[in-house]
Amino acid sequence: MKSRLSIWYLALLMLVLIKPVLAADVDESLNSVVSQATPTDRLFSVDFNKDTGVAVGEAGLIMRTDDAGQTWKKEKSPTTLGLISVAHSGGREIAVGQMGVVIYRDGSSEWKISDSGSDMRLLKVDLNSHGLAVATGAFGTLLRSLDGGESWQLVTPDWATLYDSGAGDTAVIRDEPTNYVVKVLEDNRIIVGGEYGQLNVSEDGGETWSVLYRHPEVDGDTAATFFDLKLSGKTGYAVGQAGLVIRTDDAGKTWTSVAANTKGSFFAVTYTGASKVFVVGQRVAMKSINGGESWEQFEPLDLSLNWYSGLGQTAPNNGRIVAVGHSARILSLSPF
């Protein structure tokens, strides 16, 4: 099974091989490029704690803003491995990436490396204020920390049982799903998901697991993969391949499918209130002002020409959304 390349690895490989195309027409009044490096640089994830934001990317690249995304500066990184995801709770920040790398810090202190005990690619991290942190990764890798990311332990759910479709002997054994999304809630509930269009939940901090949502397979085709999930309060959205969008209105307990009318792959989602939703991905960006009931393309700058994989907002929100992606670009957007 480990010889099977993950969808995320293939997606990243495609992004590396695709030469960025720079749009000629730029609406500087509403949407602008705030920071940019070279075509070979990449940022994968961005996270805001009020006016302070951190973006992470290839070769250990870390960018930071202290003015709600108006200006960014490069920070010293303790690693040259690619960083794929970053998250925070309070003053604690954690970033994860290639070869099981984990770095963490408090406030504006220097980043430190934590021994994750794994050499698998870590694709997403999240944590809560109690110090519970979870990182998901390739081929069923699932790590948990009880001290805010300073030490880690491997969690081994019975993936084959969780992903049993009930199709009997003809079913493919899915015992090593690559999970791209994780959400750790304040009540220690954990949601993880990714391949096969499935979300799983633990109600007890990672000790036991059950199926939360399974996207239907059509005509025998494997369900699309989830790449991002955002949940705050009662409202949340998860997005992925082939225009996959689902929504919750009860704090992630139940989810329903939302039609986005596109086959484009969404890598990141964010929303303002419960109804204004914005997604970006591989040569696609879309917005909805009614909770996903209808969508329209959003095409300023090069959003329809290149890839962006991370979205963030300041808090309290000033109406602007930050997107990161190819060429280590950081965009300031006003889609609504």
mmCIF file with all atom_site columns, N, CA, C and O in Angstrom, residues 67-113:
data_model
loop_
_atom_site.group_PDB
_atom_site.id
_atom_site.type_symbol
_atom_site.label_atom_id
_atom_site.label_alt_id
_atom_site.label_comp_id
_atom_site.label_asym_id
_atom_site.label_entity_id
_atom_site.label_seq_id
_atom_site.pdbx_PDB_ins_code
_atom_site.Cartn_x
_atom_site.Cartn_y
_atom_site.Cartn_z
_atom_site.occupancy
_atom_site.B_iso_or_equiv
_atom_site.pdbx_formal_charge
_atom_site.auth_seq_id
_atom_site.auth_comp_id
_atom_site.auth_asym_id
_atom_site.auth_atom_id
_atom_site.pdbx_PDB_model_num
ATOM 1   N N  . ASP A 1 67  ? 0.452  43.048 10.895 1.00 0.00 ? 67  ASP A N  1
ATOM 2   C CA . ASP A 1 67  ? -0.448 44.165 10.591 1.00 0.00 ? 67  ASP A CA 1
ATOM 3   C C  . ASP A 1 67  ? -1.618 43.723 9.717  1.00 0.00 ? 67  ASP A C  1
ATOM 4   O O  . ASP A 1 67  ? -1.994 44.383 8.761  1.00 0.00 ? 67  ASP A O  1
ATOM 5   N N  . ALA A 1 68  ? -2.171 42.568 10.058 1.00 0.00 ? 68  ALA A N  1
ATOM 6   C CA . ALA A 1 68  ? -3.370 42.044 9.389  1.00 0.00 ? 68  ALA A CA 1
ATOM 7   C C  . ALA A 1 68  ? -3.136 41.774 7.911  1.00 0.00 ? 68  ALA A C  1
ATOM 8   O O  . ALA A 1 68  ? -4.048 41.894 7.093  1.00 0.00 ? 68  ALA A O  1
ATOM 9   N N  . GLY A 1 69  ? -1.904 41.394 7.563  1.00 0.00 ? 69  GLY A N  1
ATOM 10  C CA . GLY A 1 69  ? -1.630 40.981 6.202  1.00 0.00 ? 69  GLY A CA 1
ATOM 11  C C  . GLY A 1 69  ? -1.214 42.065 5.250  1.00 0.00 ? 69  GLY A C  1
ATOM 12  O O  . GLY A 1 69  ? -1.038 41.808 4.055  1.00 0.00 ? 69  GLY A O  1
ATOM 13  N N  . GLN A 1 70  ? -1.015 43.288 5.747  1.00 0.00 ? 70  GLN A N  1
ATOM 14  C CA . GLN A 1 70  ? -0.609 44.376 4.856  1.00 0.00 ? 70  GLN A CA 1
ATOM 15  C C  . GLN A 1 70  ? 0.838  44.220 4.409  1.00 0.00 ? 70  GLN A C  1
ATOM 16  O O  . GLN A 1 70  ? 1.181  44.502 3.257  1.00 0.00 ? 70  GLN A O  1
ATOM 17  N N  . THR A 1 71  ? 1.706  43.799 5.332  1.00 0.00 ? 71  THR A N  1
ATOM 18  C CA . THR A 1 71  ? 3.108  43.560 5.007  1.00 0.00 ? 71  THR A CA 1
ATOM 19  C C  . THR A 1 71  ? 3.543  42.231 5.612  1.00 0.00 ? 71  THR A C  1
ATOM 20  O O  . THR A 1 71  ? 3.012  41.802 6.639  1.00 0.00 ? 71  THR A O  1
ATOM 21  N N  . TRP A 1 72  ? 4.518  41.595 4.963  1.00 0.00 ? 72  TRP A N  1
ATOM 22  C CA . TRP A 1 72  ? 5.004  40.297 5.404  1.00 0.00 ? 72  TRP A CA 1
ATOM 23  C C  . TRP A 1 72  ? 6.528  40.285 5.427  1.00 0.00 ? 72  TRP A C  1
ATOM 24  O O  . TRP A 1 72  ? 7.176  40.961 4.626  1.00 0.00 ? 72  TRP A O  1
ATOM 25  N N  . LYS A 1 73  ? 7.094  39.514 6.344  1.00 0.00 ? 73  LYS A N  1
ATOM 26  C CA . LYS A 1 73  ? 8.538  39.360 6.401  1.00 0.00 ? 73  LYS A CA 1
ATOM 27  C C  . LYS A 1 73  ? 8.883  37.894 6.610  1.00 0.00 ? 73  LYS A C  1
ATOM 28  O O  . LYS A 1 73  ? 8.122  37.126 7.207  1.00 0.00 ? 73  LYS A O  1
ATOM 29  N N  . LYS A 1 74  ? 10.038 37.516 6.109  1.00 0.00 ? 74  LYS A N  1
ATOM 30  C CA . LYS A 1 74  ? 10.501 36.138 6.239  1.00 0.00 ? 74  LYS A CA 1
ATOM 31  C C  . LYS A 1 74  ? 11.066 35.911 7.623  1.00 0.00 ? 74  LYS A C  1
ATOM 32  O O  . LYS A 1 74  ? 11.803 36.743 8.156  1.00 0.00 ? 74  LYS A O  1
ATOM 33  N N  . GLU A 1 75  ? 10.706 34.769 8.223  1.00 0.00 ? 75  GLU A N  1
ATOM 34  C CA . GLU A 1 75  ? 11.202 34.415 9.551  1.00 0.00 ? 75  GLU A CA 1
ATOM 35  C C  . GLU A 1 75  ? 12.259 33.324 9.465  1.00 0.00 ? 75  GLU A C  1
ATOM 36  O O  . GLU A 1 75  ? 12.287 32.533 8.518  1.00 0.00 ? 75  GLU A O  1
ATOM 37  N N  . LYS A 1 76  ? 13.096 33.264 10.479 1.00 0.00 ? 76  LYS A N  1
ATOM 38  C CA . LYS A 1 76  ? 14.092 32.207 10.579 1.00 0.00 ? 76  LYS A CA 1
ATOM 39  C C  . LYS A 1 76  ? 13.394 30.882 10.854 1.00 0.00 ? 76  LYS A C  1
ATOM 40  O O  . LYS A 1 76  ? 12.561 30.776 11.749 1.00 0.00 ? 76  LYS A O  1
ATOM 41  N N  . SER A 1 77  ? 13.761 29.863 10.071 1.00 0.00 ? 77  SER A N  1
ATOM 42  C CA . SER A 1 77  ? 13.138 28.552 10.207 1.00 0.00 ? 77  SER A CA 1
ATOM 43  C C  . SER A 1 77  ? 14.155 27.540 10.708 1.00 0.00 ? 77  SER A C  1
ATOM 44  O O  . SER A 1 77  ? 15.313 27.564 10.283 1.00 0.00 ? 77  SER A O  1
ATOM 45  N N  . PRO A 1 78  ? 13.750 26.625 11.578 1.00 0.00 ? 78  PRO A N  1
ATOM 46  C CA . PRO A 1 78  ? 14.674 25.604 12.074 1.00 0.00 ? 78  PRO A CA 1
ATOM 47  C C  . PRO A 1 78  ? 14.799 24.396 11.150 1.00 0.00 ? 78  PRO A C  1
ATOM 48  O O  . PRO A 1 78  ? 15.461 23.422 11.493 1.00 0.00 ? 78  PRO A O  1
ATOM 49  N N  . THR A 1 79  ? 14.136 24.434 9.981  1.00 0.00 ? 79  THR A N  1
ATOM 50  C CA . THR A 1 79  ? 14.158 23.291 9.085  1.00 0.00 ? 79  THR A CA 1
ATOM 51  C C  . THR A 1 79  ? 14.204 23.748 7.635  1.00 0.00 ? 79  THR A C  1
ATOM 52  O O  . THR A 1 79  ? 13.767 24.863 7.306  1.00 0.00 ? 79  THR A O  1
ATOM 53  N N  . THR A 1 80  ? 14.745 22.888 6.784  1.00 0.00 ? 80  THR A N  1
ATOM 54  C CA . THR A 1 80  ? 14.695 23.127 5.343  1.00 0.00 ? 80  THR A CA 1
ATOM 55  C C  . THR A 1 80  ? 13.692 22.200 4.667  1.00 0.00 ? 80  THR A C  1
ATOM 56  O O  . THR A 1 80  ? 13.558 22.214 3.443  1.00 0.00 ? 80  THR A O  1
ATOM 57  N N  . LEU A 1 81  ? 12.992 21.402 5.457  1.00 0.00 ? 81  LEU A N  1
ATOM 58  C CA . LEU A 1 81  ? 11.940 20.545 4.921  1.00 0.00 ? 81  LEU A CA 1
ATOM 59  C C  . LEU A 1 81  ? 10.689 21.362 4.638  1.00 0.00 ? 81  LEU A C  1
ATOM 60  O O  . LEU A 1 81  ? 10.412 22.368 5.309  1.00 0.00 ? 81  LEU A O  1
ATOM 61  N N  . GLY A 1 82  ? 9.932  20.928 3.655  1.00 0.00 ? 82  GLY A N  1
ATOM 62  C CA . GLY A 1 82  ? 8.709  21.636 3.311  1.00 0.00 ? 82  GLY A CA 1
ATOM 63  C C  . GLY A 1 82  ? 7.701  21.613 4.443  1.00 0.00 ? 82  GLY A C  1
ATOM 64  O O  . GLY A 1 82  ? 7.472  20.579 5.069  1.00 0.00 ? 82  GLY A O  1
ATOM 65  N N  . LEU A 1 83  ? 7.096  22.772 4.712  1.00 0.00 ? 83  LEU A N  1
ATOM 66  C CA . LEU A 1 83  ? 6.043  22.900 5.718  1.00 0.00 ? 83  LEU A CA 1
ATOM 67  C C  . LEU A 1 83  ? 4.718  23.047 4.991  1.00 0.00 ? 83  LEU A C  1
ATOM 68  O O  . LEU A 1 83  ? 4.548  23.947 4.168  1.00 0.00 ? 83  LEU A O  1
ATOM 69  N N  . ILE A 1 84  ? 3.751  22.176 5.306  1.00 0.00 ? 84  ILE A N  1
ATOM 70  C CA . ILE A 1 84  ? 2.519  22.080 4.529  1.00 0.00 ? 84  ILE A CA 1
ATOM 71  C C  . ILE A 1 84  ? 1.318  22.659 5.252  1.00 0.00 ? 84  ILE A C  1
ATOM 72  O O  . ILE A 1 84  ? 0.355  23.096 4.623  1.00 0.00 ? 84  ILE A O  1
ATOM 73  N N  . SER A 1 85  ? 1.345  22.705 6.582  1.00 0.00 ? 85  SER A N  1
ATOM 74  C CA . SER A 1 85  ? 0.192  23.197 7.334  1.00 0.00 ? 85  SER A CA 1
ATOM 75  C C  . SER A 1 85  ? 0.648  23.914 8.584  1.00 0.00 ? 85  SER A C  1
ATOM 76  O O  . SER A 1 85  ? 1.651  23.539 9.206  1.00 0.00 ? 85  SER A O  1
ATOM 77  N N  . VAL A 1 86  ? -0.100 24.954 8.982  1.00 0.00 ? 86  VAL A N  1
ATOM 78  C CA . VAL A 1 86  ? 0.181  25.693 10.212 1.00 0.00 ? 86  VAL A CA 1
ATOM 79  C C  . VAL A 1 86  ? -1.138 26.015 10.901 1.00 0.00 ? 86  VAL A C  1
ATOM 80  O O  . VAL A 1 86  ? -2.155 26.262 10.244 1.00 0.00 ? 86  VAL A O  1
ATOM 81  N N  . ALA A 1 87  ? -1.130 25.974 12.243 1.00 0.00 ? 87  ALA A N  1
ATOM 82  C CA . ALA A 1 87  ? -2.334 26.278 13.026 1.00 0.00 ? 87  ALA A CA 1
ATOM 83  C C  . ALA A 1 87  ? -1.916 26.849 14.365 1.00 0.00 ? 87  ALA A C  1
ATOM 84  O O  . ALA A 1 87  ? -0.757 26.740 14.775 1.00 0.00 ? 87  ALA A O  1
ATOM 85  N N  . HIS A 1 88  ? -2.892 27.463 15.063 1.00 0.00 ? 88  HIS A N  1
ATOM 86  C CA . HIS A 1 88  ? -2.589 28.047 16.373 1.00 0.00 ? 88  HIS A CA 1
ATOM 87  C C  . HIS A 1 88  ? -3.766 27.863 17.321 1.00 0.00 ? 88  HIS A C  1
ATOM 88  O O  . HIS A 1 88  ? -4.903 27.612 16.908 1.00 0.00 ? 88  HIS A O  1
ATOM 89  N N  . SER A 1 89  ? -3.466 27.970 18.615 1.00 0.00 ? 89  SER A N  1
ATOM 90  C CA . SER A 1 89  ? -4.477 28.132 19.656 1.00 0.00 ? 89  SER A CA 1
ATOM 91  C C  . SER A 1 89  ? -3.863 29.008 20.718 1.00 0.00 ? 89  SER A C  1
ATOM 92  O O  . SER A 1 89  ? -2.813 28.678 21.281 1.00 0.00 ? 89  SER A O  1
ATOM 93  N N  . GLY A 1 90  ? -4.495 30.148 20.993 1.00 0.00 ? 90  GLY A N  1
ATOM 94  C CA . GLY A 1 90  ? -3.871 31.110 21.887 1.00 0.00 ? 90  GLY A CA 1
ATOM 95  C C  . GLY A 1 90  ? -2.556 31.557 21.296 1.00 0.00 ? 90  GLY A C  1
ATOM 96  O O  . GLY A 1 90  ? -2.465 31.910 20.122 1.00 0.00 ? 90  GLY A O  1
ATOM 97  N N  . GLY A 1 91  ? -1.486 31.518 22.080 1.00 0.00 ? 91  GLY A N  1
ATOM 98  C CA . GLY A 1 91  ? -0.179 31.906 21.584 1.00 0.00 ? 91  GLY A CA 1
ATOM 99  C C  . GLY A 1 91  ? 0.641  30.768 21.013 1.00 0.00 ? 91  GLY A C  1
ATOM 100 O O  . GLY A 1 91  ? 1.723  31.002 20.469 1.00 0.00 ? 91  GLY A O  1
ATOM 101 N N  . ARG A 1 92  ? 0.177  29.529 21.127 1.00 0.00 ? 92  ARG A N  1
ATOM 102 C CA . ARG A 1 92  ? 0.926  28.373 20.630 1.00 0.00 ? 92  ARG A CA 1
ATOM 103 C C  . ARG A 1 92  ? 0.663  28.167 19.133 1.00 0.00 ? 92  ARG A C  1
ATOM 104 O O  . ARG A 1 92  ? -0.485 28.099 18.697 1.00 0.00 ? 92  ARG A O  1
ATOM 105 N N  . GLU A 1 93  ? 1.736  28.060 18.364 1.00 0.00 ? 93  GLU A N  1
ATOM 106 C CA . GLU A 1 93  ? 1.651  27.790 16.936 1.00 0.00 ? 93  GLU A CA 1
ATOM 107 C C  . GLU A 1 93  ? 2.392  26.491 16.622 1.00 0.00 ? 93  GLU A C  1
ATOM 108 O O  . GLU A 1 93  ? 3.442  26.216 17.194 1.00 0.00 ? 93  GLU A O  1
ATOM 109 N N  . ILE A 1 94  ? 1.828  25.718 15.693 1.00 0.00 ? 94  ILE A N  1
ATOM 110 C CA . ILE A 1 94  ? 2.445  24.463 15.261 1.00 0.00 ? 94  ILE A CA 1
ATOM 111 C C  . ILE A 1 94  ? 2.400  24.416 13.740 1.00 0.00 ? 94  ILE A C  1
ATOM 112 O O  . ILE A 1 94  ? 1.386  24.762 13.127 1.00 0.00 ? 94  ILE A O  1
ATOM 113 N N  . ALA A 1 95  ? 3.501  23.962 13.130 1.00 0.00 ? 95  ALA A N  1
ATOM 114 C CA . ALA A 1 95  ? 3.535  23.718 11.696 1.00 0.00 ? 95  ALA A CA 1
ATOM 115 C C  . ALA A 1 95  ? 4.084  22.314 11.450 1.00 0.00 ? 95  ALA A C  1
ATOM 116 O O  . ALA A 1 95  ? 4.953  21.839 12.186 1.00 0.00 ? 95  ALA A O  1
ATOM 117 N N  . VAL A 1 96  ? 3.577  21.661 10.402 1.00 0.00 ? 96  VAL A N  1
ATOM 118 C CA . VAL A 1 96  ? 3.988  20.294 10.080 1.00 0.00 ? 96  VAL A CA 1
ATOM 119 C C  . VAL A 1 96  ? 4.264  20.187 8.592  1.00 0.00 ? 96  VAL A C  1
ATOM 120 O O  . VAL A 1 96  ? 3.833  21.024 7.794  1.00 0.00 ? 96  VAL A O  1
ATOM 121 N N  . GLY A 1 97  ? 4.980  19.103 8.203  1.00 0.00 ? 97  GLY A N  1
ATOM 122 C CA . GLY A 1 97  ? 5.262  18.955 6.783  1.00 0.00 ? 97  GLY A CA 1
ATOM 123 C C  . GLY A 1 97  ? 5.955  17.665 6.426  1.00 0.00 ? 97  GLY A C  1
ATOM 124 O O  . GLY A 1 97  ? 5.670  16.599 6.981  1.00 0.00 ? 97  GLY A O  1
ATOM 125 N N  . GLN A 1 98  ? 6.892  17.777 5.487  1.00 0.00 ? 98  GLN A N  1
ATOM 126 C CA . GLN A 1 98  ? 7.561  16.617 4.921  1.00 0.00 ? 98  GLN A CA 1
ATOM 127 C C  . GLN A 1 98  ? 8.353  15.847 5.965  1.00 0.00 ? 98  GLN A C  1
ATOM 128 O O  . GLN A 1 98  ? 8.846  16.401 6.949  1.00 0.00 ? 98  GLN A O  1
ATOM 129 N N  . MET A 1 99  ? 8.477  14.535 5.716  1.00 0.00 ? 99  MET A N  1
ATOM 130 C CA . MET A 1 99  ? 9.308  13.659 6.541  1.00 0.00 ? 99  MET A CA 1
ATOM 131 C C  . MET A 1 99  ? 8.966  13.738 8.020  1.00 0.00 ? 99  MET A C  1
ATOM 132 O O  . MET A 1 99  ? 9.816  13.583 8.889  1.00 0.00 ? 99  MET A O  1
ATOM 133 N N  . GLY A 1 100 ? 7.690  13.994 8.334  1.00 0.00 ? 100 GLY A N  1
ATOM 134 C CA . GLY A 1 100 ? 7.241  14.036 9.718  1.00 0.00 ? 100 GLY A CA 1
ATOM 135 C C  . GLY A 1 100 ? 7.719  15.231 10.507 1.00 0.00 ? 100 GLY A C  1
ATOM 136 O O  . GLY A 1 100 ? 7.646  15.233 11.749 1.00 0.00 ? 100 GLY A O  1
ATOM 137 N N  . VAL A 1 101 ? 8.179  16.288 9.824  1.00 0.00 ? 101 VAL A N  1
ATOM 138 C CA . VAL A 1 101 ? 8.699  17.446 10.551 1.00 0.00 ? 101 VAL A CA 1
ATOM 139 C C  . VAL A 1 101 ? 7.569  18.170 11.292 1.00 0.00 ? 101 VAL A C  1
ATOM 140 O O  . VAL A 1 101 ? 6.471  18.358 10.764 1.00 0.00 ? 101 VAL A O  1
ATOM 141 N N  . VAL A 1 102 ? 7.857  18.549 12.542 1.00 0.00 ? 102 VAL A N  1
ATOM 142 C CA . VAL A 1 102 ? 6.947  19.354 13.358 1.00 0.00 ? 102 VAL A CA 1
ATOM 143 C C  . VAL A 1 102 ? 7.764  20.460 14.012 1.00 0.00 ? 102 VAL A C  1
ATOM 144 O O  . VAL A 1 102 ? 8.811  20.197 14.604 1.00 0.00 ? 102 VAL A O  1
ATOM 145 N N  . ILE A 1 103 ? 7.299  21.701 13.890 1.00 0.00 ? 103 ILE A N  1
ATOM 146 C CA . ILE A 1 103 ? 7.919  22.808 14.607 1.00 0.00 ? 103 ILE A CA 1
ATOM 147 C C  . ILE A 1 103 ? 6.831  23.532 15.395 1.00 0.00 ? 103 ILE A C  1
ATOM 148 O O  . ILE A 1 103 ? 5.659  23.504 15.030 1.00 0.00 ? 103 ILE A O  1
ATOM 149 N N  . TYR A 1 104 ? 7.237  24.173 16.503 1.00 0.00 ? 104 TYR A N  1
ATOM 150 C CA . TYR A 1 104 ? 6.262  24.869 17.335 1.00 0.00 ? 104 TYR A CA 1
ATOM 151 C C  . TYR A 1 104 ? 6.913  26.062 18.011 1.00 0.00 ? 104 TYR A C  1
ATOM 152 O O  . TYR A 1 104 ? 8.138  26.168 18.096 1.00 0.00 ? 104 TYR A O  1
ATOM 153 N N  . ARG A 1 105 ? 6.086  26.962 18.524 1.00 0.00 ? 105 ARG A N  1
ATOM 154 C CA . ARG A 1 105 ? 6.578  28.102 19.289 1.00 0.00 ? 105 ARG A CA 1
ATOM 155 C C  . ARG A 1 105 ? 5.432  28.742 20.055 1.00 0.00 ? 105 ARG A C  1
ATOM 156 O O  . ARG A 1 105 ? 4.248  28.459 19.805 1.00 0.00 ? 105 ARG A O  1
ATOM 157 N N  . ASP A 1 106 ? 5.794  29.637 20.970 1.00 0.00 ? 106 ASP A N  1
ATOM 158 C CA . ASP A 1 106 ? 4.830  30.449 21.702 1.00 0.00 ? 106 ASP A CA 1
ATOM 159 C C  . ASP A 1 106 ? 5.052  31.913 21.356 1.00 0.00 ? 106 ASP A C  1
ATOM 160 O O  . ASP A 1 106 ? 6.182  32.414 21.462 1.00 0.00 ? 106 ASP A O  1
ATOM 161 N N  . GLY A 1 107 ? 3.963  32.586 20.930 1.00 0.00 ? 107 GLY A N  1
ATOM 162 C CA . GLY A 1 107 ? 4.064  34.000 20.616 1.00 0.00 ? 107 GLY A CA 1
ATOM 163 C C  . GLY A 1 107 ? 5.074  34.284 19.532 1.00 0.00 ? 107 GLY A C  1
ATOM 164 O O  . GLY A 1 107 ? 5.081  33.643 18.477 1.00 0.00 ? 107 GLY A O  1
ATOM 165 N N  . SER A 1 108 ? 5.986  35.222 19.802 1.00 0.00 ? 108 SER A N  1
ATOM 166 C CA . SER A 1 108 ? 6.988  35.607 18.810 1.00 0.00 ? 108 SER A CA 1
ATOM 167 C C  . SER A 1 108 ? 8.351  34.978 19.095 1.00 0.00 ? 108 SER A C  1
ATOM 168 O O  . SER A 1 108 ? 9.366  35.426 18.561 1.00 0.00 ? 108 SER A O  1
ATOM 169 N N  . SER A 1 109 ? 8.386  33.950 19.932 1.00 0.00 ? 109 SER A N  1
ATOM 170 C CA . SER A 1 109 ? 9.645  33.274 20.242 1.00 0.00 ? 109 SER A CA 1
ATOM 171 C C  . SER A 1 109 ? 10.143 32.496 19.026 1.00 0.00 ? 109 SER A C  1
ATOM 172 O O  . SER A 1 109 ? 9.439  32.357 18.025 1.00 0.00 ? 109 SER A O  1
ATOM 173 N N  . GLU A 1 110 ? 11.358 31.985 19.105 1.00 0.00 ? 110 GLU A N  1
ATOM 174 C CA . GLU A 1 110 ? 11.908 31.219 17.999 1.00 0.00 ? 110 GLU A CA 1
ATOM 175 C C  . GLU A 1 110 ? 11.187 29.879 17.849 1.00 0.00 ? 110 GLU A C  1
ATOM 176 O O  . GLU A 1 110 ? 10.743 29.281 18.826 1.00 0.00 ? 110 GLU A O  1
ATOM 177 N N  . TRP A 1 111 ? 11.111 29.423 16.604 1.00 0.00 ? 111 TRP A N  1
ATOM 178 C CA . TRP A 1 111 ? 10.528 28.118 16.330 1.00 0.00 ? 111 TRP A CA 1
ATOM 179 C C  . TRP A 1 111 ? 11.461 27.020 16.828 1.00 0.00 ? 111 TRP A C  1
ATOM 180 O O  . TRP A 1 111 ? 12.685 27.125 16.707 1.00 0.00 ? 111 TRP A O  1
ATOM 181 N N  . LYS A 1 112 ? 10.879 25.951 17.365 1.00 0.00 ? 112 LYS A N  1
ATOM 182 C CA . LYS A 1 112 ? 11.637 24.797 17.819 1.00 0.00 ? 112 LYS A CA 1
ATOM 183 C C  . LYS A 1 112 ? 11.151 23.555 17.095 1.00 0.00 ? 112 LYS A C  1
ATOM 184 O O  . LYS A 1 112 ? 9.972  23.443 16.743 1.00 0.00 ? 112 LYS A O  1
ATOM 185 N N  . ILE A 1 113 ? 12.048 22.593 16.902 1.00 0.00 ? 113 ILE A N  1
ATOM 186 C CA . ILE A 1 113 ? 11.688 21.323 16.280 1.00 0.00 ? 113 ILE A CA 1
ATOM 187 C C  . ILE A 1 113 ? 11.233 20.338 17.351 1.00 0.00 ? 113 ILE A C  1
ATOM 188 O O  . ILE A 1 113 ? 11.861 20.210 18.406 1.00 0.00 ? 113 ILE A O  1
#
